[in-house]
XYZ file of C-alpha atoms in Angstrom:
754
model
C 85.307 125.530 78.234
C 86.996 122.690 80.302
C 87.951 121.761 76.737
C 90.005 124.261 75.824
C 91.744 124.650 79.131
C 92.503 121.591 79.665
C 93.959 121.993 75.636
C 96.317 125.401 76.960
C 97.357 123.076 79.842
C 98.496 120.745 76.831
C 100.286 123.093 75.288
C 102.207 124.753 77.755
C 103.552 121.386 79.385
C 104.792 120.292 75.558
C 106.387 123.773 75.067
C 107.599 123.059 78.546
C 109.315 120.045 77.500
C 110.688 120.714 74.496
C 112.611 123.884 75.959
C 113.665 121.677 79.138
C 114.681 118.770 76.377
C 117.001 122.185 75.068
C 118.371 123.154 78.495
C 121.912 122.541 78.658
C 121.757 120.283 76.481
C 119.586 117.781 77.475
C 121.501 117.437 80.437
C 119.116 119.304 82.745
C 118.560 116.947 85.572
C 114.971 117.140 86.382
C 114.552 116.712 82.392
C 117.231 113.604 82.491
C 114.373 112.606 85.228
C 111.009 112.258 84.394
C 112.850 111.026 80.629
C 114.749 108.122 81.380
C 111.478 106.726 84.085
C 113.236 107.100 86.608
C 111.634 108.781 88.866
C 108.855 111.472 88.546
C 106.495 111.809 85.608
C 105.455 115.236 82.719
C 102.269 115.584 84.911
C 104.494 117.197 88.489
C 107.457 118.640 85.868
C 103.731 120.514 84.482
C 103.231 121.952 87.689
C 106.562 122.230 88.900
C 107.252 124.753 86.016
C 104.053 125.001 83.220
C 100.980 125.668 84.246
C 98.741 123.294 87.579
C 95.801 123.284 85.328
C 92.061 122.082 86.625
C 91.766 120.517 89.925
C 88.524 118.935 90.645
C 86.111 119.411 93.148
C 85.058 117.416 95.982
C 82.543 117.397 96.811
C 79.042 115.951 95.105
C 77.228 118.461 92.306
C 73.411 119.196 93.156
C 73.014 116.585 90.782
C 74.363 113.863 92.855
C 77.407 113.606 90.110
C 80.600 113.432 91.073
C 84.289 114.246 90.104
C 83.077 117.942 88.148
C 85.652 120.426 87.877
C 85.829 123.817 88.820
C 85.851 126.628 85.861
C 88.598 128.037 86.399
C 92.115 126.500 86.343
C 95.056 127.794 88.342
C 97.609 129.058 85.932
C 100.367 129.401 88.583
C 102.244 126.744 89.472
C 104.355 126.115 92.092
C 108.039 127.874 91.610
C 105.697 130.852 91.325
C 103.774 130.772 95.131
C 99.518 130.165 94.442
C 97.695 132.199 95.761
C 95.516 131.968 99.060
C 92.447 130.547 97.106
C 94.358 128.654 94.776
C 96.406 126.621 97.488
C 92.764 126.980 99.278
C 91.598 125.085 95.827
C 95.412 122.518 95.792
C 94.381 121.332 100.019
C 90.958 119.279 98.838
C 93.640 116.845 96.495
C 96.250 116.519 99.169
C 93.598 115.348 101.317
C 91.482 113.244 99.338
C 94.983 111.563 98.147
C 96.096 110.669 101.487
C 92.128 110.008 102.678
C 93.028 107.481 99.163
C 96.249 105.699 99.661
C 95.460 104.860 103.509
C 92.230 103.575 101.889
C 93.266 101.354 98.317
C 96.958 100.130 99.380
C 94.797 97.485 101.369
C 92.422 96.735 98.131
C 95.760 96.380 96.649
C 97.480 94.230 98.748
C 94.124 91.411 98.374
C 93.850 91.858 95.059
C 97.311 90.165 94.548
C 96.629 87.697 97.425
C 94.279 86.898 94.756
C 95.605 86.927 91.846
C 98.813 84.712 92.965
C 96.504 82.133 93.803
C 94.629 81.732 90.753
C 97.095 81.659 88.519
C 100.085 79.671 91.227
C 100.170 76.517 89.370
C 100.513 77.587 85.466
C 104.101 76.514 85.112
C 105.528 76.133 81.678
C 105.343 72.331 81.806
C 106.457 71.461 77.763
C 108.089 73.083 75.080
C 105.343 72.671 72.419
C 101.424 72.167 72.546
C 101.409 71.607 69.110
C 98.590 74.060 68.620
C 97.367 74.992 65.538
C 95.338 77.869 67.076
C 96.251 81.504 67.538
C 95.069 85.137 68.051
C 94.838 87.685 65.888
C 96.802 90.307 67.330
C 96.594 94.346 65.525
C 98.197 97.702 66.335
C 95.818 99.213 69.308
C 93.671 101.911 68.079
C 91.502 104.051 69.969
C 89.878 105.941 67.409
C 92.058 106.499 65.195
C 95.177 107.424 68.020
C 97.626 104.663 67.910
C 97.789 103.178 72.013
C 100.042 100.785 71.325
C 102.259 99.817 67.388
C 101.990 96.248 66.197
C 105.119 95.774 66.085
C 105.585 96.399 70.014
C 102.003 93.657 70.747
C 104.178 91.168 68.921
C 107.552 91.336 70.400
C 109.084 87.960 71.648
C 105.860 85.759 70.556
C 105.963 82.842 68.440
C 104.251 83.192 64.957
C 101.400 80.716 64.400
C 101.982 80.450 59.807
C 104.671 82.552 57.728
C 104.217 86.221 57.645
C 105.107 87.244 54.011
C 105.941 90.873 52.987
C 102.498 91.430 50.665
C 104.279 92.993 47.735
C 107.622 91.100 47.709
C 106.539 87.969 48.862
C 109.458 87.905 51.334
C 109.310 85.255 54.238
C 109.927 87.811 57.175
C 109.030 85.276 59.685
C 108.693 81.289 59.619
C 105.527 79.138 61.179
C 107.070 78.936 64.568
C 109.020 81.050 64.897
C 109.786 83.527 67.856
C 109.462 87.461 66.674
C 112.587 89.273 67.482
C 113.453 92.858 67.504
C 114.837 93.028 63.057
C 111.276 90.882 62.779
C 108.818 93.068 64.341
C 110.711 95.700 62.784
C 110.296 93.941 59.218
C 106.696 93.676 59.832
C 105.970 96.753 60.752
C 107.565 98.502 57.235
C 104.956 96.383 55.768
C 101.677 96.933 55.462
C 100.832 93.913 57.895
C 97.597 94.912 59.345
C 97.277 91.911 62.083
C 99.350 88.917 62.790
C 98.312 85.820 63.926
C 100.148 84.838 67.051
C 100.365 81.529 69.521
C 99.117 82.447 73.205
C 98.669 81.398 76.186
C 94.959 81.318 75.681
C 94.504 78.948 72.772
C 97.271 76.751 74.254
C 96.453 72.917 74.754
C 99.243 72.006 77.304
C 97.081 69.147 79.484
C 98.968 70.715 81.903
C 100.432 74.472 83.082
C 101.662 76.467 79.784
C 103.946 75.231 76.852
C 106.956 77.976 76.299
C 105.477 78.067 72.254
C 102.728 79.486 73.970
C 103.818 81.557 76.000
C 106.961 83.353 74.456
C 109.767 84.611 75.467
C 111.016 84.890 78.855
C 111.019 88.650 79.650
C 113.718 88.806 82.388
C 115.644 86.793 79.430
C 115.626 87.499 76.451
C 115.202 84.053 75.266
C 112.430 82.086 74.562
C 110.898 80.694 78.411
C 112.670 77.731 79.917
C 110.980 73.985 81.164
C 109.784 74.832 84.673
C 109.356 78.699 84.470
C 107.010 79.668 87.194
C 104.910 81.800 84.369
C 101.399 82.164 86.176
C 103.375 83.754 90.389
C 105.100 86.312 87.541
C 101.184 87.324 85.814
C 99.904 87.742 89.133
C 102.843 90.140 90.145
C 103.438 91.830 87.497
C 100.107 92.868 87.464
C 99.756 93.153 91.691
C 102.599 95.240 92.033
C 101.408 98.241 90.177
C 97.913 98.183 90.968
C 99.889 100.380 94.376
C 99.734 102.680 91.596
C 97.059 102.887 90.663
C 95.590 104.026 94.179
C 98.871 106.358 95.248
C 98.604 108.527 91.285
C 95.810 110.663 93.310
C 98.200 111.639 95.838
C 100.678 113.411 93.491
C 98.376 114.963 91.088
C 96.806 116.485 94.309
C 93.808 115.948 92.441
C 94.463 117.662 89.409
C 92.073 116.885 86.640
C 93.711 114.528 84.001
C 90.795 114.710 82.031
C 92.325 113.068 78.642
C 91.042 116.179 75.694
C 89.460 114.155 73.613
C 90.168 114.136 69.806
C 87.377 115.438 67.715
C 88.247 115.331 64.110
C 89.379 112.903 61.605
C 92.089 114.399 59.020
C 92.773 111.681 56.517
C 95.773 109.525 56.309
C 96.209 109.045 53.042
C 96.354 109.870 49.738
C 93.236 108.845 47.713
C 89.604 108.540 47.633
C 86.256 108.458 49.470
C 84.183 105.040 49.668
C 81.217 105.347 52.049
C 80.122 102.252 53.486
C 76.976 101.598 55.198
C 76.922 105.374 56.302
C 73.151 106.994 56.764
C 73.386 110.365 56.180
C 71.224 113.713 56.342
C 71.846 116.286 55.075
C 72.078 119.699 56.904
C 72.604 123.659 57.161
C 72.118 126.169 55.050
C 71.063 126.962 51.536
C 74.846 128.128 50.758
C 76.783 124.546 52.515
C 74.724 122.299 53.083
C 76.888 119.179 54.737
C 75.643 115.916 55.174
C 75.212 114.698 58.884
C 75.600 110.477 60.002
C 71.839 109.386 61.619
C 72.989 105.467 61.385
C 75.291 103.195 63.909
C 77.326 100.832 61.968
C 78.729 103.278 58.829
C 82.718 102.858 57.281
C 84.013 105.391 55.490
C 86.879 103.705 53.260
C 89.635 105.627 51.940
C 91.019 103.614 48.091
C 93.952 104.034 46.584
C 93.873 104.408 42.112
C 94.084 100.267 42.040
C 90.187 99.535 44.133
C 92.376 98.476 47.746
C 91.523 100.626 50.924
C 94.111 101.736 52.728
C 92.470 102.633 55.775
C 88.908 102.794 57.538
C 87.580 105.119 59.553
C 83.962 103.862 61.828
C 81.752 107.112 62.178
C 80.005 107.685 64.990
C 76.288 108.972 64.913
C 75.835 112.655 64.742
C 79.258 113.327 63.112
C 79.844 116.197 60.306
C 80.932 114.631 57.443
C 83.067 117.100 54.820
C 83.640 114.876 52.456
C 81.153 113.081 50.177
C 81.410 109.698 48.349
C 83.278 109.648 45.685
C 86.008 112.714 46.327
C 89.344 112.719 45.986
C 90.885 113.438 48.999
C 94.900 114.478 49.632
C 96.283 113.344 52.975
C 95.815 115.798 55.881
C 91.971 116.615 54.413
C 89.769 116.463 56.954
C 87.377 113.575 56.721
C 84.095 114.448 59.386
C 84.386 116.155 62.786
C 81.947 115.007 66.160
C 80.756 115.815 69.667
C 83.668 113.488 71.622
C 82.303 114.648 75.020
C 78.173 114.175 73.499
C 76.343 112.131 72.449
C 73.204 114.206 70.578
C 70.033 112.374 69.190
C 68.759 114.185 66.353
C 65.704 115.065 63.965
C 65.497 112.611 60.698
C 62.340 114.843 59.533
C 61.767 118.805 59.668
C 59.335 120.296 61.388
C 57.836 121.657 64.520
C 59.014 120.291 67.910
C 56.020 118.765 70.032
C 57.279 118.719 74.259
C 56.174 114.260 75.489
C 55.242 114.378 79.400
C 58.451 117.047 79.749
C 55.933 119.146 82.526
C 58.794 121.617 83.855
C 59.673 120.342 87.902
C 58.173 117.374 86.854
C 59.511 115.445 84.645
C 62.516 117.936 83.412
C 64.719 121.372 85.629
C 65.926 123.736 84.418
C 69.791 124.670 86.524
C 72.588 126.660 84.830
C 75.444 124.758 83.503
C 77.466 124.512 85.580
C 80.369 125.329 82.946
C 78.822 128.347 80.605
C 76.452 129.055 83.160
C 74.240 129.146 80.637
C 70.049 127.675 81.559
C 69.132 123.942 80.078
C 66.773 122.202 80.380
C 67.752 118.652 81.662
C 65.487 115.713 81.444
C 65.053 114.121 85.659
C 63.439 111.236 86.778
C 59.680 112.029 87.775
C 58.389 109.267 90.608
C 54.860 109.263 87.982
C 55.941 106.643 85.961
C 52.908 107.191 83.365
C 55.764 109.651 82.757
C 57.354 109.125 79.524
C 59.137 112.168 78.214
C 59.327 112.265 74.015
C 60.351 114.812 71.177
C 58.016 114.053 68.724
C 57.835 116.290 64.736
C 54.942 116.991 63.799
C 54.911 118.501 60.125
C 52.815 121.067 58.234
C 49.395 118.905 57.707
C 49.892 118.479 61.950
C 50.355 114.736 60.932
C 53.027 112.827 63.189
C 56.396 111.899 61.485
C 59.012 110.942 64.776
C 59.019 110.472 68.261
C 62.114 110.269 70.324
C 61.888 108.462 73.632
C 64.722 111.142 76.070
C 67.018 109.293 78.051
C 67.639 111.384 82.296
C 69.969 113.621 82.862
C 69.578 114.618 78.972
C 69.829 118.537 77.804
C 66.953 119.353 75.769
C 68.221 121.030 73.238
C 64.940 122.797 71.717
C 62.035 124.484 72.371
C 58.148 122.916 72.706
C 56.516 124.524 69.364
C 60.164 124.734 67.634
C 60.800 124.618 63.632
C 63.516 122.680 62.915
C 65.328 121.264 59.937
C 66.137 117.642 59.576
C 70.046 116.897 61.269
C 69.037 119.317 63.739
C 69.800 118.423 67.215
C 67.125 117.775 69.236
C 68.769 116.361 72.899
C 72.675 116.350 74.259
C 73.168 113.859 76.609
C 76.699 113.907 78.412
C 79.444 111.021 78.224
C 81.078 110.139 80.851
C 84.302 110.949 79.316
C 83.410 114.423 79.873
C 84.297 113.555 83.753
C 87.387 113.225 85.323
C 88.644 109.606 85.139
C 89.643 109.462 89.025
C 92.153 107.076 89.405
C 90.851 105.571 91.591
C 87.951 104.323 89.676
C 91.200 102.702 88.398
C 91.542 99.905 90.732
C 87.295 99.026 91.444
C 87.666 98.181 87.682
C 90.656 96.033 87.684
C 89.182 94.028 90.679
C 86.052 94.303 88.658
C 87.303 92.772 85.323
C 89.710 90.169 87.298
C 85.861 89.102 89.638
C 84.428 88.859 86.305
C 81.729 90.396 87.781
C 78.011 91.357 86.595
C 77.948 95.831 86.019
C 74.927 97.042 88.006
C 74.089 98.988 85.296
C 74.386 97.328 81.925
C 73.739 97.104 77.871
C 71.241 95.932 76.359
C 73.071 93.416 74.411
C 71.207 91.751 71.634
C 72.346 87.927 70.640
C 71.471 87.708 66.959
C 72.571 89.689 63.403
C 68.933 91.556 61.890
C 67.443 94.925 62.531
C 66.067 96.958 64.705
C 62.214 97.962 65.968
C 61.385 100.027 69.006
C 57.649 99.029 70.441
C 55.939 100.422 72.679
C 56.026 100.952 76.352
C 55.408 98.662 78.928
C 55.266 97.601 82.449
C 58.065 100.728 82.595
C 60.381 99.355 80.393
C 60.076 100.027 75.548
C 59.902 96.893 73.683
C 62.807 96.844 71.114
C 62.189 94.206 68.930
C 65.875 92.923 66.469
C 64.538 91.133 63.043
C 66.888 88.817 61.356
C 67.755 89.644 57.924
C 65.585 85.779 56.543
C 62.583 86.963 58.513
C 63.052 83.511 60.944
C 64.440 85.156 64.138
C 62.938 87.738 65.901
C 63.878 88.265 69.536
C 62.260 91.359 71.919
C 63.987 92.995 74.817
C 63.101 95.385 77.371
C 65.204 98.029 77.926
C 64.257 100.745 80.702
C 62.359 103.452 80.349
C 64.886 105.630 81.455
C 67.569 104.677 79.718
C 69.184 105.653 76.279
C 68.229 103.509 73.111
C 70.999 103.590 71.159
C 69.903 101.508 67.998
C 67.515 103.711 65.940
C 64.546 102.797 64.088
C 65.173 100.132 60.961
C 69.787 100.124 62.415
C 71.073 97.006 61.036
C 72.853 95.811 64.621
C 75.398 93.223 64.745
C 75.172 90.190 67.404
C 76.540 91.873 70.444
C 76.086 95.375 69.906
C 74.372 97.638 72.499
C 70.904 98.293 71.725
C 71.349 101.239 74.815
C 73.049 102.767 77.324
C 75.843 100.519 79.943
C 78.599 98.625 80.048
C 78.304 95.260 78.534
C 78.569 92.214 80.786
C 81.286 90.161 80.290
C 78.879 86.850 80.640
C 76.744 88.165 77.833
C 79.826 88.602 75.241
C 81.005 84.936 76.095
C 77.140 84.057 75.649
C 77.074 86.033 72.483
C 80.187 85.969 70.899
C 81.841 83.199 72.029
C 85.070 82.415 73.920
C 88.257 84.483 71.850
C 85.123 87.987 71.948
C 85.840 87.329 76.036
C 89.219 87.261 76.242
C 90.488 89.883 73.622
C 87.565 91.900 75.854
C 88.980 90.876 78.957
C 92.634 91.996 78.173
C 91.589 95.322 76.300
C 89.518 96.720 79.035
C 92.383 95.520 81.876
C 95.286 97.122 79.956
C 92.911 100.318 79.399
C 93.075 100.545 82.683
C 96.989 100.088 83.429
C 97.696 101.923 79.938
C 96.137 105.681 81.276
C 98.578 105.357 84.260
C 100.954 104.615 81.961
C 101.484 101.497 83.129
C 103.258 99.049 81.054
C 101.921 95.450 81.276
C 102.811 92.498 78.523
C 99.668 91.684 77.419
C 101.063 88.028 78.300
C 100.394 88.024 81.788
C 97.275 89.169 81.342
C 96.230 86.448 79.258
C 98.089 84.155 81.896
C 94.939 84.917 84.154
C 92.454 85.196 82.111
C 92.891 82.168 80.471
C 92.835 80.499 84.445
C 89.310 81.867 84.829
C 88.530 80.602 81.880
C 89.686 76.430 82.911
C 86.150 75.514 83.655
C 83.681 74.081 81.512
C 79.707 74.203 82.987
C 78.621 70.114 81.300
C 75.138 70.755 79.200
C 74.698 66.885 78.431
C 76.504 64.180 80.665
C 75.857 61.573 77.590
C 77.433 58.616 79.366
C 80.705 60.315 81.426
C 80.224 59.751 84.952
C 78.962 63.558 85.020
C 76.299 65.300 85.865
C 73.987 68.497 83.775
C 74.967 71.027 85.511
C 78.970 70.449 86.973
C 81.633 72.694 86.861
C 84.178 70.329 85.242
C 88.221 71.517 84.238
C 88.671 71.026 80.470
C 91.309 68.639 80.849
C 89.270 65.993 82.924
C 85.853 66.744 80.191
C 88.561 65.712 77.118
C 89.681 62.869 78.758
C 86.813 61.524 80.205
C 85.462 62.276 75.975
C 88.201 60.818 74.530
C 87.893 57.248 77.223
C 84.474 56.639 75.679
C 86.609 56.817 71.900
C 85.777 52.537 71.042
C 83.284 51.634 73.819
C 79.020 50.778 73.494
C 76.609 51.202 76.429
C 74.578 47.556 76.366
C 70.617 49.010 76.068
C 69.368 45.061 76.504
C 71.536 42.732 77.703
C 69.707 39.992 76.170
C 71.676 36.199 77.902
C 74.896 37.372 78.409
C 77.378 39.011 81.809
C 77.051 42.703 81.346
C 74.252 44.966 83.031
C 71.713 46.997 81.549
C 73.316 50.579 81.115
C 77.099 49.425 81.786
C 80.118 50.255 79.753
C 82.494 48.144 77.537
C 84.239 47.752 74.431
C 83.609 46.989 70.804
C 85.588 44.353 71.125
C 84.599 42.953 73.983
C 80.896 43.089 72.896
C 81.560 41.800 69.653
C 83.518 39.000 70.986
C 80.717 37.835 74.403
C 77.716 37.966 71.028
C 80.118 35.285 68.727
C 79.824 33.314 71.436
C 75.913 33.513 72.443
C 75.285 33.559 68.575
C 77.122 29.738 69.063
C 75.243 28.951 72.012
C 71.724 30.185 70.517
C 71.113 32.166 72.562
C 69.868 36.246 72.741
C 72.613 38.201 72.397
C 73.073 42.002 74.177
C 72.156 44.988 71.856
C 73.855 47.890 72.445
C 74.545 51.644 71.105
C 77.271 53.854 71.327
C 78.611 55.903 73.991
C 78.273 59.105 73.658
C 80.224 61.798 74.977
C 79.525 65.040 77.575
C 77.870 68.299 76.144
C 80.190 70.803 77.596
C 79.789 74.829 77.062
C 82.311 77.596 78.111
C 81.778 79.191 81.623
C 83.827 82.442 82.361
C 84.782 82.556 87.029
C 85.851 85.476 88.612
C 89.403 84.619 90.254
C 87.826 84.140 93.723
C 85.465 81.666 92.033
C 88.339 79.952 90.352
C 90.830 79.921 93.251
C 88.210 78.002 96.176
C 86.914 75.722 92.031
C 90.189 74.845 91.708
C 91.821 70.829 91.288
C 93.570 70.957 94.733
C 91.691 71.629 98.006
C 94.753 72.377 99.667
C 95.101 75.046 97.779
C 91.989 76.201 97.906
C 91.695 75.264 101.830
C 94.610 77.824 102.103
C 92.726 80.284 100.372
C 89.841 81.486 101.864
C 86.569 79.462 102.965
C 88.625 76.512 104.483
C 85.779 74.918 106.678
C 83.623 75.205 103.055
C 86.487 73.788 101.171
C 87.720 71.215 102.996
C 84.113 69.432 103.885
C 83.183 69.774 100.357
C 86.555 67.849 99.803
C 85.455 65.110 102.635
C 81.958 64.794 100.985
C 83.288 64.567 97.493
C 86.015 61.979 99.056
C 88.497 64.053 96.988
C 92.278 62.839 96.211
C 94.748 65.952 95.824
C 97.288 65.400 93.244
C 99.966 67.966 94.224
C 100.605 69.596 91.202
C 100.723 73.149 91.988
C 103.477 75.089 93.805
C 101.503 76.084 96.740
C 100.152 72.879 97.841
C 103.666 71.140 97.836
C 104.870 74.596 100.255
C 102.458 73.315 102.279
C 103.471 70.307 102.842
C 107.094 70.933 102.689
C 108.003 69.461 99.058
C 110.229 70.677 96.298
C 108.076 72.613 94.367
C 107.281 71.429 91.082
C 109.230 74.644 89.038
C 112.564 75.075 88.609
C 114.956 72.285 88.454
C 111.956 70.605 91.677
C 110.095 69.565 88.029
C 108.888 66.186 87.924
C 110.764 66.028 85.184
C 114.209 65.857 86.834
C 113.323 64.167 89.983
C 114.864 60.884 88.748
C 117.901 61.727 87.442
C 120.750 60.177 88.454
C 123.827 61.841 89.000
C 126.585 59.270 88.717
C 130.315 59.989 90.431
C 133.031 60.552 88.629
C 136.137 57.253 89.172
C 137.397 57.449 91.989
C 140.886 57.041 91.680
C 140.665 59.751 88.787
C 143.516 61.385 90.553
C 143.779 65.569 89.056
C 147.717 67.145 89.336
C 147.278 70.953 89.393
C 150.652 72.957 89.600
C 150.350 75.230 92.294
C 150.917 78.845 91.131
C 154.516 80.381 91.863
C 155.094 82.052 94.133
C 156.313 85.669 93.039
C 160.676 86.395 94.413
C 161.294 86.847 97.697
C 158.214 85.160 99.136
C 158.171 81.466 98.522
C 161.052 79.545 100.102
C 160.611 75.524 98.361
C 162.886 76.556 94.968
C 160.271 74.586 92.064
C 156.482 74.366 92.187
C 154.981 71.699 94.564
C 152.001 69.842 92.693
C 149.485 68.880 94.760
C 147.559 65.432 94.806
C 143.500 65.863 95.655
C 140.083 62.996 94.925
C 137.961 64.459 92.331
C 134.729 65.579 94.221
C 131.944 62.592 94.377
C 128.195 63.491 93.751
C 125.918 61.279 94.666
C 122.284 61.252 94.196
């Protein structure tokens, strides 16, 4: 019902804009204002002249969920005027908008302050750090929708390798060249899907960032100049739209910004269908059976005549496939369809359904569906922890062939004792997408990501590739085993009983995949998949929040903040360095310390030498000492090579990163002043004044722009004082001047001395 209304509203908006664009030959004032981006949004114009659309409910529903929709939309627009009831519904939104605005402006300001603090010392320090690392970048997709094309994402960045046209082998961009508009366009016209570009995330500059890894300065369109304070620019670029994130509810007046989700996938090319790891069950009537997907890692490839992959589609669990393996498909043909609003559990066997621990008013209750009015059985949290709701399927001989645990908030589609076929839907679980994406969720989500917080209800994630086996319930949780393909490694994970287990028995999973419903903890991604994966996750997730609001922020700004969050590493084994196990130390410092140990040895037994046991010395020193001792027939010293420190990357939130910065002046002026200063005093810290903030506090020149160290020792020499410049004075117009010939005046050159 809601989907139909959402689509109707969107179609009205499209027709309205089509009409407006032709009105007055494209010079309609409203259309020009919105289209140019000067003021107003399509959403607002839709409400003025189209229809207001669906509205969000102000109060919580019986089940405690917020943000549900009022079924019947406001079909009137502001030009026509609202009825009394429509006006009353609209007042909810207006009140909510004003309250949100007041509360959230402060939050946005605080976010900006923290961002500035964490990024203030990111300054362009050199032209090229010389790294050979980069970040492979492709078009950003959601499902099959291209959210941001490849050309936009690589524009103004520096390529790591030569980029050649796959067909003609002509080099479009050479390694180390900046990708301008023309080159980006040429790349997008080829079949290239990813380009490896230089990024702040992989920059190896000792301090700050190098110009090649940053790329184009967005204000000038040229390669960024040395001394540009890119950190502050990044923080302001992210913080400033934060105020818009908060105020957006206010503009729509509570109109539900529900996204009409794509429920079908059409083929983009003519070609041959090839299944890859697709598990399915035949379901339907005898005349018309379709495969229903019963695995989670299936891919459908479309191949050309030479068996090259033209495109690939990830097939969701529960999707109905419309084409079979080997089918010759045409462009625009339906490949598969699925329910975007509900996750489902499908029976893999036919038989009779039996309810296990499903008791009315104890583990499930009947409640009317708010959109359709139909009575539905909804599983609820039981007070009795011994009851574990499940559905089992029994065959004709009375043997149990399958058992499906049911999560809370799931809707039961089948009744006890019902006969079903293999592939039938047993349970539907509403996805969050069906709820309205309220913008107030925008800012807290951005904050949660930047602070690298552990989510409140995290998903259980597998640490190894392998096959899933589902075990028995134990103490309020269910055991899920993942066994590696070679059988050498087996991990056990405990999933709380009320949670929806995403993996089925015998599913093949990859390390980092979710086994249960919930948000993924970024710290888990870092631990399992490494730094590149967590950096990509954070950048994409933060961009997703802003993109939903129609706010465009260049990736490089978010990359700078994320790289600042990953400046520290934790010492796992200190080796022969001065650090202790568990210390959080700056990446650069660990590398410098490890470099200083090269060519050094540790004295194990001093013999008759002057060294001390455990002392660090150079190989040359110990060699010379031992030669002398041998000559004197004394006991030589025994040595071993010095061991470098072993560290692992850690992810710090922006507040933590600001407080653990190298400069204690900067940290003390941010938060927790007493603690920062006492810690600095105990450690006898030295502040080298390398950032902007500490120099501002001390009243020195900031190390950015012309105040950089690089320019400080430049001497500006005076020109020759005796040099006299003769300048003819412009002739006076007739009637004004009395002198007949133009005067010559002498002036000494100005002397600029440093």
